[in-house]
C-alpha cells in the first residue's frame, strides 16, 4: 500500500521537534517557579531539624538566659514552642467557630437570593473584606475587643481579627459550591413537600459538603500563619495560656519574637518548619476531602 | 362576545364528570402582565393518564407546575383563576401539604446524590423528619420499588448510591420516591426525554400499570408516547389550551386546525 502523506516527513519532523521544544520550555519554567518553595523547604529543614525533638512540642519557649547558657556549652537551645502551638490551636479554633456559621449562612444567602440590591451589597462587602490588609483587621479587633471587652490584649481579640479574615473565603466557597448544584435537586426536595429550610440544610449543604469544607480548611490554613493582626490583639505570652480573655502566644508570634532576640534566632527555623508543615497538611487534607467527598450529580 | 368564546371552547374541551382535579380558568404569569398560560379550564379524571402536548414554550411545564404550586419557586409569579383538588382550593392548602398529595417527576432523573437507593425512596420521610420504625421503612422501600419494577434489580444493592444506577433505573427510582408518600396524583414533566428507547418503553409500561392506583398527568414532547399510553390528551399552543379530549378521538379527528397541524407534524 502506498499512501501519500499530506504532510511531508520533513514537516512532520519539524512539528515533533516543535512539540518537544515546547514541553521542555514548559517544564523548565514550572521548575523555575518551584525553586523558591524548594529552597525555602531546604533551608528550613537544614537549619531547623536539630531543634525538632519531642521537647520542641511539649515545652514552652526558653528565655534569653537559658539560650545564652546553652550556647556557651555548645548545646542545642532547650525548650520548644508548646505555648505557640496551644495558642494557635485556641485562637484559630475560636476564629473558626465564629467564621464558619456566619460564612455558611452568608454564602447560602448569596447563592439563594442571587439577585437584588441587598444581595449585591452583601457581596460587595465580602469582596471589600477580602481586600482589607490584615494589620487593619488587627486594629479593628483592638478597638472592638481589646479595649471594651477584655480590657487588655487577649486571645479572643486575635480570634475576632482572624475570623473576619477567613470569612470571605468561606462565604465565597459556599456560594460557588451551592450555585454549582443543579436546581433540579432543590426542586426534587421541594416537590416532596420538604420545607425550604430543610431542603437547604439536608439536601443542598450535604451535596456541597466537599466544596464547602475545602473552602473552610483553606481559610484556616490562610489564617494559621498570620502574624500582624495578632501583634495588636493576642500580643504573646511566655506561658501556655488557656484563658481566652488573657494574652496568648501563637506560632507566628513566636517566630517574630525569636527573630527579635539575637540569642533565640536559631529557633526561627524549627518554628517556621512546624508552621509550614501544619499549613501543608491542611492543604493536603483539603485536597483529600474534595476528592473523597466528591458528589456525582 | 363572552358566550361565543364559551361555545367555541365547549366542543373542543371535553367535560369530565366529577374530576379529581379541576382547573378553572387558570392564567399564570412569571411576572408583569405577560401570562405564560391563559384561561385554561380542564377537569382531570381519576385513575387515567392525561397527556399534555404542544410545541416547546407553549406552557406545558407551567401548567403542570401550577398544579403542585412549584411555579411559586419564582418569586414574581402570580395567577388568576384556580385549581381544586377533590373540591378543595389548592391555593388555600399549605403547599407542603399539597405536594405530599401531588407528587412530581422531572425531565432529568434527579436522585439525591448523597443518599443510597434505600434512603432515596424514603427521602420524603427522612427529609421531613418523620420517624419510622425500621420495619415500616423496609416495607415502604420494598413496596415502592416493587411498584416501579426496580425491586429485583436493586434489592441486593439498596445501600449503594442511587446515582450508580442507569438513567432509566434512576428515573424509576425517582418515581418510587414520589410514590412513597402514596400521593393521589403524579405529575411527570417529559420523564423520558433523557432516556433511550428501551428505558422509555419500560417507563411507559410502568405508567400504564400505575394508573390503577394513581391519577397521572404527563407532559410529553412525544406524540407517539401520548398516543400509546394516555387516555385523555390536551393540546396547548402559545399559552392556550386549544383542545382537550379522548386521546383516540383527538388523534383521529382533531377538532382544531392547530391540533391537526401539530399532529401531522407541521410544527413543534
Ligand atoms: N422562570 C420563568 N421566568 C419567566 N418566564 C418563564 C419561566 N419559565 C418559563 N417561562 C416562559 O413561560 C412560557 C412557557 O414555558 P414552559 O411552561 O416551560 O413551556 P413548555 O414546558 O411547554 O416548553 C415560555 O414562554 C417561557 O419562556
Ligand atoms: Mg417544559
Coordinates of C-alpha atoms and ligand atoms in Angstrom, one line a residue:
Chain A
X1 CA 0.0 0.0 0.0
X2 CA 1.2 3.4 -0.9
X3 CA -0.4 6.2 1.0
X4 CA 0.9 9.6 0.2
X5 CA 1.1 11.6 3.4
X6 CA -0.3 15.2 3.0
X7 CA 2.4 16.3 5.5
X8 CA 5.9 15.7 4.2
X9 CA 8.1 13.8 6.6
X10 CA 10.4 16.9 6.7
X11 CA 7.5 19.0 8.0
X12 CA 6.4 16.2 10.4
X13 CA 9.8 16.1 12.0
X14 CA 9.8 19.8 12.4
X15 CA 6.4 19.6 14.2
X16 CA 7.5 16.8 16.5
X17 CA 10.6 18.8 17.3
X18 CA 8.5 21.9 18.0
X19 CA 6.2 19.9 20.3
X20 CA 9.2 18.6 22.2
X21 CA 10.8 22.0 22.5
X22 CA 7.5 23.4 23.8
X23 CA 7.2 20.8 26.6
X24 CA 10.8 21.3 27.6
X25 CA 10.3 25.0 27.9
X26 CA 7.1 24.4 29.9
X27 CA 8.8 22.0 32.3
X28 CA 11.8 24.4 32.7
X29 CA 9.5 27.2 33.7
X30 CA 7.4 25.1 36.0
X31 CA 10.7 24.0 37.7
X32 CA 11.9 27.6 38.0
X33 CA 8.7 28.7 39.7
X34 CA 9.0 25.8 42.1
X35 CA 12.6 26.8 43.1
X36 CA 11.6 29.3 45.8
X37 CA 9.4 26.8 47.6
X38 CA 12.0 24.1 47.4
X39 CA 14.8 26.3 48.6
X40 CA 12.7 27.6 51.5
X41 CA 12.0 24.0 52.5
X42 CA 15.6 23.0 52.1
X43 CA 16.7 26.0 54.2
X44 CA 14.1 25.3 57.0
X45 CA 14.9 21.6 57.2
X46 CA 18.6 22.1 57.1
X47 CA 18.7 24.7 59.9
X48 CA 15.6 23.5 61.8
X49 CA 15.8 19.8 62.0
X50 CA 18.2 19.8 65.0
X51 CA 15.7 21.7 67.1
X52 CA 12.8 19.4 66.4
X53 CA 12.6 16.9 69.2
X54 CA 9.8 15.8 71.4
X55 CA 10.5 18.6 73.8
X56 CA 10.1 21.1 71.0
X57 CA 6.4 20.3 71.1
X58 CA 5.9 19.9 74.9
X59 CA 8.0 22.7 76.4
X60 CA 7.4 26.4 76.2
X61 CA 9.8 28.8 74.6
X62 CA 13.1 29.4 76.5
X63 CA 14.1 32.8 77.8
X64 CA 17.3 34.6 76.7
X65 CA 19.3 33.4 79.7
X66 CA 18.6 29.7 79.0
X67 CA 19.6 30.2 75.4
X68 CA 22.9 32.0 76.3
X69 CA 23.8 29.2 78.7
X70 CA 23.1 26.5 76.2
X71 CA 25.1 28.3 73.5
X72 CA 28.1 28.8 75.9
X73 CA 28.1 25.0 76.4
X74 CA 27.7 24.3 72.7
X75 CA 24.4 22.7 73.3
X76 CA 21.1 22.9 71.4
X77 CA 18.9 25.6 72.8
X78 CA 16.4 24.0 75.2
X79 CA 12.6 24.4 75.3
X80 CA 10.1 24.4 72.5
X81 CA 7.1 26.1 71.1
X82 CA 4.3 24.5 73.1
X83 CA 2.9 27.9 74.2
X84 CA 2.7 28.9 70.5
X85 CA 1.1 25.6 69.4
X86 CA -1.6 25.7 72.1
X87 CA -2.2 29.4 71.4
X88 CA -2.5 28.9 67.6
X89 CA -5.0 26.0 68.2
X90 CA -7.1 28.0 70.5
X91 CA -7.1 31.3 68.5
X92 CA -7.6 29.6 65.1
X93 CA -10.2 27.2 66.6
X94 CA -12.2 30.1 68.1
X95 CA -11.9 32.1 64.9
X96 CA -13.4 29.1 63.0
X97 CA -16.2 28.8 65.5
X98 CA -17.1 32.4 64.7
X99 CA -16.5 32.5 61.0
X100 CA -17.8 29.1 59.9
X101 CA -21.5 29.5 60.9
X102 CA -21.5 33.2 59.8
X103 CA -19.8 32.4 56.5
X104 CA -22.1 29.4 55.8
X105 CA -25.2 31.5 56.4
X106 CA -24.0 34.4 54.3
X107 CA -22.9 32.0 51.5
X108 CA -26.3 30.3 51.5
X109 CA -28.0 33.7 51.4
X110 CA -25.9 34.8 48.4
X111 CA -26.4 31.7 46.4
X112 CA -30.2 31.5 47.1
X113 CA -31.1 35.2 46.7
X114 CA -28.7 35.7 43.9
X115 CA -30.3 38.9 42.6
X116 CA -31.4 42.1 44.3
X117 CA -29.9 45.2 45.9
X118 CA -29.3 43.6 49.3
X119 CA -27.5 40.6 47.8
X120 CA -25.3 42.8 45.8
X121 CA -24.5 44.9 48.8
X122 CA -23.5 41.8 50.9
X123 CA -21.4 40.5 48.0
X124 CA -19.7 43.9 47.8
X125 CA -19.0 44.0 51.5
X126 CA -17.5 40.5 51.4
X127 CA -15.3 41.4 48.5
X128 CA -14.1 44.5 50.4
X129 CA -13.3 42.4 53.4
X130 CA -11.1 40.2 51.3
X131 CA -9.1 43.3 50.3
X132 CA -8.6 44.7 53.8
X133 CA -4.9 44.4 54.9
X134 CA -4.6 42.0 57.9
X135 CA -2.9 44.6 60.0
X136 CA -6.0 46.8 59.7
X137 CA -8.2 43.9 60.9
X138 CA -5.9 43.8 63.9
X139 CA -6.5 47.5 64.6
X140 CA -10.3 46.9 64.3
X141 CA -10.2 44.0 66.7
X142 CA -8.1 46.1 69.0
X143 CA -10.8 48.8 69.0
X144 CA -13.7 46.4 69.3
X145 CA -12.4 43.8 71.7
X146 CA -9.1 44.6 73.4
X147 CA -10.3 47.9 74.8
X148 CA -14.0 47.4 75.6
X149 CA -14.5 43.7 76.0
X150 CA -11.4 42.1 77.5
X151 CA -9.8 45.3 78.7
X152 CA -6.4 44.2 77.6
X153 CA -4.7 42.1 74.9
X154 CA -6.4 38.7 74.6
X155 CA -6.7 35.5 72.5
X156 CA -10.3 36.4 71.9
X157 CA -9.4 39.6 70.2
X158 CA -6.9 37.7 68.0
X159 CA -9.7 35.2 67.1
X160 CA -12.1 38.0 66.1
X161 CA -9.4 39.6 63.8
X162 CA -8.7 36.2 62.2
X163 CA -12.3 35.3 61.9
X164 CA -13.0 38.4 59.8
X165 CA -10.0 37.4 57.7
X166 CA -11.3 33.9 56.9
X167 CA -14.9 34.9 56.4
X168 CA -14.6 35.9 52.7
X169 CA -13.2 32.6 51.6
X170 CA -15.9 30.6 53.5
X171 CA -18.6 32.8 52.1
X172 CA -17.3 32.6 48.5
X173 CA -16.6 28.8 48.5
X174 CA -20.1 28.2 50.0
X175 CA -21.8 30.4 47.4
X176 CA -19.9 29.0 44.5
X177 CA -20.4 25.4 45.6
X178 CA -24.1 25.8 46.1
X179 CA -24.5 27.5 42.8
X180 CA -23.0 24.6 41.0
X181 CA -25.6 22.2 42.4
X182 CA -28.3 21.6 39.7
X183 CA -31.6 23.3 40.6
X184 CA -33.4 20.1 39.9
X185 CA -32.1 18.7 43.2
X186 CA -33.7 21.5 45.1
X187 CA -36.9 21.0 43.1
X188 CA -36.9 17.3 43.9
X189 CA -36.8 18.0 47.6
X190 CA -39.5 20.8 47.4
X191 CA -41.7 18.6 45.3
X192 CA -41.6 16.0 48.1
X193 CA -43.2 18.6 50.4
X194 CA -39.9 19.3 52.2
X195 CA -39.9 22.8 53.6
X196 CA -37.4 25.2 52.1
X197 CA -35.0 25.5 55.1
X198 CA -34.9 21.7 55.4
X199 CA -34.1 21.5 51.7
X200 CA -31.2 23.8 52.2
X201 CA -29.9 22.1 55.3
X202 CA -30.5 18.4 54.4
X203 CA -30.1 18.4 50.7
X204 CA -28.0 21.3 49.4
X205 CA -25.4 21.5 52.2
X206 CA -24.7 17.8 52.3
X207 CA -24.4 17.8 48.5
X208 CA -22.0 20.7 48.6
X209 CA -20.1 19.3 51.6
X210 CA -16.9 18.6 49.7
X211 CA -16.5 22.1 48.2
X212 CA -17.6 23.9 51.3
X213 CA -15.3 22.0 53.7
X214 CA -12.4 22.5 51.3
X215 CA -13.1 26.2 51.4
X216 CA -13.2 26.2 55.2
X217 CA -9.9 24.3 55.5
X218 CA -8.2 26.6 53.0
X219 CA -9.5 29.5 55.1
X220 CA -8.0 28.0 58.2
X221 CA -4.7 27.4 56.5
X222 CA -4.7 31.0 55.4
X223 CA -5.1 32.5 58.9
X224 CA -2.9 30.0 60.7
X225 CA 0.3 31.8 59.7
X226 CA -1.0 35.4 60.2
X227 CA 1.2 37.5 62.4
X228 CA 0.4 41.2 62.1
X229 CA -3.2 41.1 63.4
X230 CA -2.1 39.0 66.4
X231 CA 0.6 41.5 67.4
X232 CA -2.1 44.1 68.1
X233 CA -4.5 41.6 69.8
X234 CA -3.2 38.4 71.3
X235 CA 0.2 40.0 71.9
X236 CA 2.1 36.9 73.0
X237 CA 2.7 35.0 76.2
X238 CA 5.7 33.1 77.5
X239 CA 3.4 30.5 79.2
X240 CA 0.7 28.2 77.9
X241 CA -2.5 30.1 78.4
X242 CA -6.0 28.6 78.2
X243 CA -7.9 31.7 79.3
X244 CA -9.2 33.4 76.2
X245 CA -9.5 36.8 77.9
X246 CA -5.8 36.8 78.5
X247 CA -2.8 37.4 76.1
X248 CA -1.8 34.3 74.3
X249 CA 1.1 33.2 72.2
X250 CA 0.9 31.7 68.7
X251 CA 3.4 30.0 66.4
X252 CA 3.9 33.0 64.1
X253 CA 4.2 35.3 67.1
X254 CA 7.0 33.1 68.4
X255 CA 8.8 33.3 65.1
X256 CA 8.6 37.1 65.4
X257 CA 9.9 37.0 69.0
X258 CA 12.8 34.7 68.1
X259 CA 13.7 37.0 65.3
X260 CA 13.9 40.0 67.6
X261 CA 16.2 38.2 70.1
X262 CA 19.7 37.5 68.7
X263 CA 20.1 34.7 71.2
X264 CA 17.0 32.9 70.2
X265 CA 17.4 33.4 66.5
X266 CA 18.2 29.7 65.9
X267 CA 14.7 28.7 67.0
X268 CA 13.1 30.5 64.0
X269 CA 13.9 27.6 61.7
X270 CA 12.2 24.9 63.7
X271 CA 9.2 27.1 64.5
X272 CA 8.8 28.1 60.9
X273 CA 9.1 24.5 59.8
X274 CA 6.3 23.4 62.1
X275 CA 4.1 26.2 60.9
X276 CA 4.8 25.3 57.3
X277 CA 4.1 21.6 57.9
X278 CA 0.8 22.4 59.6
X279 CA -0.3 24.6 56.6
X280 CA 1.0 22.0 54.2
X281 CA -1.0 19.2 56.0
X282 CA -4.2 21.4 56.0
X283 CA -3.8 21.8 52.2
X284 CA -3.4 18.1 51.7
X285 CA -6.4 17.5 53.9
X286 CA -8.5 19.9 51.7
X287 CA -7.4 18.0 48.6
X288 CA -8.2 14.6 50.1
X289 CA -11.6 15.8 51.2
X290 CA -12.5 17.4 47.9
X291 CA -11.6 14.1 46.2
X292 CA -13.2 11.7 48.7
X293 CA -16.5 13.5 49.3
X294 CA -17.0 14.5 45.7
X295 CA -20.6 14.1 44.8
X296 CA -21.6 13.0 41.3
X297 CA -25.0 14.5 40.3
Chain B
X1 CA -68.7 38.0 22.8
X2 CA -68.4 36.1 26.1
X3 CA -70.8 33.4 25.0
X4 CA -69.2 32.8 21.7
X5 CA -65.9 32.2 23.5
X6 CA -67.6 29.7 25.7
X7 CA -69.3 27.9 22.9
X8 CA -66.0 27.7 21.0
X9 CA -64.3 26.0 23.9
X10 CA -67.2 23.8 24.7
X11 CA -66.8 21.3 21.9
X12 CA -63.1 21.4 21.8
X13 CA -62.7 20.9 25.6
X14 CA -64.1 17.6 26.9
X15 CA -66.2 17.9 30.1
X16 CA -65.0 15.4 32.8
X17 CA -67.7 14.2 35.2
X18 CA -66.6 14.5 38.9
X19 CA -63.0 15.2 38.2
X20 CA -60.4 14.6 40.9
X21 CA -58.7 17.8 39.9
X22 CA -60.4 20.8 38.4
X23 CA -58.5 23.6 36.7
X24 CA -60.8 26.6 36.4
X25 CA -59.9 29.5 34.1
X26 CA -56.3 29.5 35.2
X27 CA -53.8 32.0 34.0
X28 CA -50.2 32.0 35.3
X29 CA -47.6 34.8 34.9
X30 CA -43.9 34.7 35.8
X31 CA -44.1 38.5 36.5
X32 CA -45.6 41.6 35.0
X33 CA -48.7 41.2 32.8
X34 CA -47.3 38.6 30.4
X35 CA -49.1 35.4 31.0
X36 CA -47.4 32.1 30.1
X37 CA -50.7 30.2 30.2
X38 CA -54.1 31.9 29.7
X39 CA -57.6 30.9 30.8
X40 CA -57.0 27.2 31.0
X41 CA -60.0 25.2 32.1
X42 CA -59.9 21.4 32.3
X43 CA -61.0 18.6 34.6
X44 CA -58.8 15.7 35.2
X45 CA -60.3 12.2 35.6
X46 CA -59.2 9.9 38.4
X47 CA -57.1 6.8 37.5
X48 CA -56.4 7.9 34.0
X49 CA -53.4 9.1 32.2
X50 CA -53.8 12.6 30.9
X51 CA -51.2 13.8 28.4
X52 CA -50.3 17.4 27.9
X53 CA -48.7 18.1 24.4
X54 CA -47.6 21.1 22.5
X55 CA -44.6 22.8 21.0
X56 CA -41.9 23.8 23.4
X57 CA -42.6 27.1 25.2
X58 CA -46.3 26.7 24.9
X59 CA -46.8 26.4 28.7
X60 CA -46.9 22.7 29.4
X61 CA -44.5 22.8 32.3
X62 CA -46.1 26.0 33.6
X63 CA -49.5 24.3 33.8
X64 CA -48.1 21.2 35.4
X65 CA -46.2 23.1 38.0
X66 CA -49.2 25.3 38.8
X67 CA -50.9 22.0 39.9
X68 CA -48.5 21.4 42.8
X69 CA -47.6 25.1 43.1
X70 CA -44.0 24.5 42.2
X71 CA -44.2 27.6 39.9
X72 CA -44.2 29.6 43.1
X73 CA -40.4 29.0 43.4
X74 CA -40.1 32.0 41.1
X75 CA -40.9 34.9 43.4
X76 CA -42.7 37.1 41.0
X77 CA -45.3 34.6 39.8
X78 CA -49.0 35.3 40.1
X79 CA -52.1 33.7 38.8
X80 CA -55.7 34.2 38.1
X81 CA -58.4 31.6 38.3
X82 CA -58.0 28.5 40.4
X83 CA -57.5 24.8 40.8
X84 CA -59.4 22.4 43.2
X85 CA -58.3 19.0 44.4
X86 CA -61.2 16.9 45.5
X87 CA -63.2 20.1 45.7
X88 CA -60.6 21.9 47.9
X89 CA -58.9 25.1 46.7
X90 CA -55.2 24.1 46.3
X91 CA -54.2 27.7 46.8
X92 CA -55.7 27.5 50.3
X93 CA -53.8 24.3 51.2
X94 CA -50.3 24.7 52.6
X95 CA -48.0 24.0 49.6
X96 CA -46.1 21.5 51.6
X97 CA -49.2 19.5 52.4
X98 CA -50.3 19.8 48.8
X99 CA -47.0 18.4 47.4
X100 CA -47.5 15.4 49.6
X101 CA -50.8 14.7 47.8
X102 CA -49.4 15.6 44.4
X103 CA -46.0 14.0 43.6
X104 CA -43.7 15.1 40.8
X105 CA -41.2 13.5 38.5
X106 CA -38.8 15.7 36.4
X107 CA -37.3 15.6 33.0
X108 CA -33.8 14.6 34.1
X109 CA -33.6 11.8 36.7
X110 CA -32.6 13.6 39.9
X111 CA -32.0 11.1 42.7
X112 CA -30.3 12.7 45.8
X113 CA -26.7 12.1 45.1
X114 CA -25.6 11.9 48.7
X115 CA -28.2 9.2 49.5
X116 CA -28.4 5.4 49.0
X117 CA -31.1 3.9 46.9
X118 CA -32.9 2.9 50.1
X119 CA -32.8 6.5 51.5
X120 CA -33.8 8.0 48.2
X121 CA -37.1 6.0 48.3
X122 CA -37.9 7.2 51.8
X123 CA -36.4 10.6 51.2
X124 CA -39.8 12.3 51.8
X125 CA -39.9 10.9 55.3
X126 CA -36.3 11.4 56.1
X127 CA -36.1 15.0 54.9
X128 CA -39.3 15.9 56.6
X129 CA -38.0 14.4 59.8
X130 CA -40.8 11.8 60.1
X131 CA -39.6 9.0 62.3
X132 CA -40.4 5.5 61.1
X133 CA -39.7 2.0 62.6
X134 CA -37.1 0.0 60.7
X135 CA -39.8 -2.4 59.6
X136 CA -42.0 0.4 58.3
X137 CA -39.2 1.8 56.3
X138 CA -38.3 -1.6 54.9
X139 CA -41.9 -2.1 53.9
X140 CA -42.2 1.3 52.1
X141 CA -39.0 0.8 50.3
X142 CA -39.9 -2.7 49.1
X143 CA -43.5 -1.7 48.1
X144 CA -42.4 1.4 46.2
X145 CA -39.5 -0.3 44.4
X146 CA -41.9 -3.2 43.6
X147 CA -44.4 -0.7 42.2
X148 CA -41.8 0.7 39.7
X149 CA -40.4 -2.7 38.9
X150 CA -37.0 -1.9 40.4
X151 CA -37.0 -4.2 43.4
X152 CA -35.5 -7.3 41.8
X153 CA -32.7 -5.2 40.2
X154 CA -31.8 -3.3 43.3
X155 CA -32.7 -5.5 46.3
X156 CA -29.1 -6.5 46.9
X157 CA -27.7 -3.0 46.3
X158 CA -30.1 -0.9 48.4
X159 CA -27.3 0.8 50.2
X160 CA -25.4 1.9 47.2
X161 CA -25.8 5.4 45.9
X162 CA -28.8 6.0 43.7
X163 CA -26.6 7.8 41.2
X164 CA -24.8 4.5 40.3
X165 CA -28.0 3.3 38.5
X166 CA -28.5 3.7 34.8
X167 CA -30.6 6.6 33.6
X168 CA -33.7 4.6 33.2
X169 CA -33.3 3.0 36.6
X170 CA -32.7 6.4 38.2
X171 CA -35.9 7.7 36.7
X172 CA -37.8 4.7 38.1
X173 CA -36.2 5.4 41.4
X174 CA -37.4 9.0 41.2
X175 CA -40.9 7.7 40.5
X176 CA -40.7 5.3 43.5
X177 CA -39.6 8.3 45.6
X178 CA -42.7 10.2 44.5
X179 CA -44.9 7.1 45.3
X180 CA -43.5 6.5 48.8
X181 CA -45.9 9.1 50.2
X182 CA -48.9 7.5 48.4
X183 CA -49.9 10.7 46.6
X184 CA -53.2 10.9 44.8
X185 CA -51.8 12.4 41.7
X186 CA -48.4 12.1 40.0
X187 CA -47.2 14.8 37.7
X188 CA -44.5 13.9 35.2
X189 CA -42.7 16.5 33.1
X190 CA -41.2 14.9 30.0
X191 CA -39.9 12.0 32.1
X192 CA -38.4 10.0 29.2
X193 CA -36.9 12.7 27.2
X194 CA -33.4 12.0 28.6
X195 CA -33.8 8.2 28.2
X196 CA -33.1 5.6 25.5
X197 CA -36.0 3.8 23.8
X198 CA -35.8 0.7 25.9
X199 CA -35.8 2.6 29.2
X200 CA -38.6 4.8 27.7
X201 CA -40.7 1.7 26.9
X202 CA -40.3 0.4 30.5
X203 CA -41.4 3.7 32.0
X204 CA -44.4 3.8 29.6
X205 CA -45.4 0.3 30.7
X206 CA -45.0 1.3 34.3
X207 CA -47.2 4.4 34.0
X208 CA -50.0 2.3 32.5
X209 CA -49.7 -0.1 35.5
X210 CA -49.7 2.8 37.9
X211 CA -52.9 4.3 36.8
X212 CA -54.8 1.6 38.7
X213 CA -53.8 3.3 41.9
X214 CA -52.9 6.8 40.9
X215 CA -54.0 9.6 38.7
X216 CA -51.3 10.5 36.2
X217 CA -50.7 13.8 34.3
X218 CA -47.9 13.5 31.8
X219 CA -46.3 16.3 29.9
X220 CA -44.7 14.9 26.8
X221 CA -42.9 16.2 23.7
X222 CA -43.5 12.9 22.1
X223 CA -46.8 12.4 20.3
X224 CA -46.3 8.7 19.9
X225 CA -46.0 8.4 23.7
X226 CA -49.2 10.3 24.2
X227 CA -50.9 8.1 21.6
X228 CA -49.6 4.9 23.2
X229 CA -50.4 5.4 26.8
X230 CA -52.7 8.3 27.5
X231 CA -56.5 8.2 27.9
X232 CA -57.0 11.9 27.5
X233 CA -54.9 14.4 25.7
X234 CA -54.5 18.2 25.9
X235 CA -53.0 20.2 23.1
X236 CA -51.6 23.6 24.1
X237 CA -50.4 26.3 21.9
X238 CA -48.9 29.6 22.9
X239 CA -50.3 29.5 26.4
X240 CA -53.8 28.4 25.4
X241 CA -55.5 25.1 25.9
X242 CA -56.6 24.6 22.3
X243 CA -58.1 21.1 22.5
X244 CA -58.7 18.5 25.2
X245 CA -60.3 15.2 24.5
X246 CA -60.1 11.4 24.5
X247 CA -56.7 10.6 23.0
X248 CA -58.0 8.2 20.3
X249 CA -60.6 10.7 19.1
X250 CA -58.2 13.6 19.1
X251 CA -55.5 11.7 17.2
X252 CA -58.0 10.5 14.6
X253 CA -60.3 13.5 14.3
X254 CA -58.8 16.6 15.8
X255 CA -61.3 19.5 16.0
X256 CA -59.0 22.4 15.8
X257 CA -56.8 23.0 12.8
X258 CA -53.8 23.9 15.0
X259 CA -54.2 20.5 16.7
X260 CA -54.3 18.9 13.3
X261 CA -51.2 20.8 12.1
X262 CA -49.3 19.7 15.2
X263 CA -50.4 16.1 15.0
X264 CA -49.4 15.9 11.4
X265 CA -46.0 17.3 12.2
X266 CA -46.5 20.8 10.6
X267 CA -44.9 22.4 13.7
X268 CA -43.4 21.5 17.0
Ligands
LIG1 N1 -38.9 31.0 35.3 C1 -39.5 31.7 34.2 N2 -39.5 33.0 34.2 C2 -40.0 33.7 33.1 N3 -40.6 33.1 32.1 C3 -40.7 31.7 32.1 C4 -40.1 30.9 33.1 N4 -40.3 29.6 32.9 C5 -41.0 29.6 31.7 N5 -41.2 30.9 31.2 C6 -41.9 31.2 30.0 O1 -43.2 30.7 30.0 C7 -43.5 30.1 28.8 C8 -43.9 28.7 28.9 O2 -42.8 27.9 29.4 P1 -42.9 26.4 29.7 O3 -44.1 26.2 30.6 O4 -41.6 26.0 30.3 O5 -43.2 25.7 28.3 P2 -43.0 24.2 27.9 O6 -42.9 23.4 29.1 O7 -44.3 23.9 27.1 O8 -41.9 24.1 27.0 C9 -42.3 30.3 27.8 O9 -42.6 31.4 27.0 C10 -41.2 30.6 28.8 O10 -40.3 31.5 28.2
LIG2 MG1 -41.2 22.1 29.7

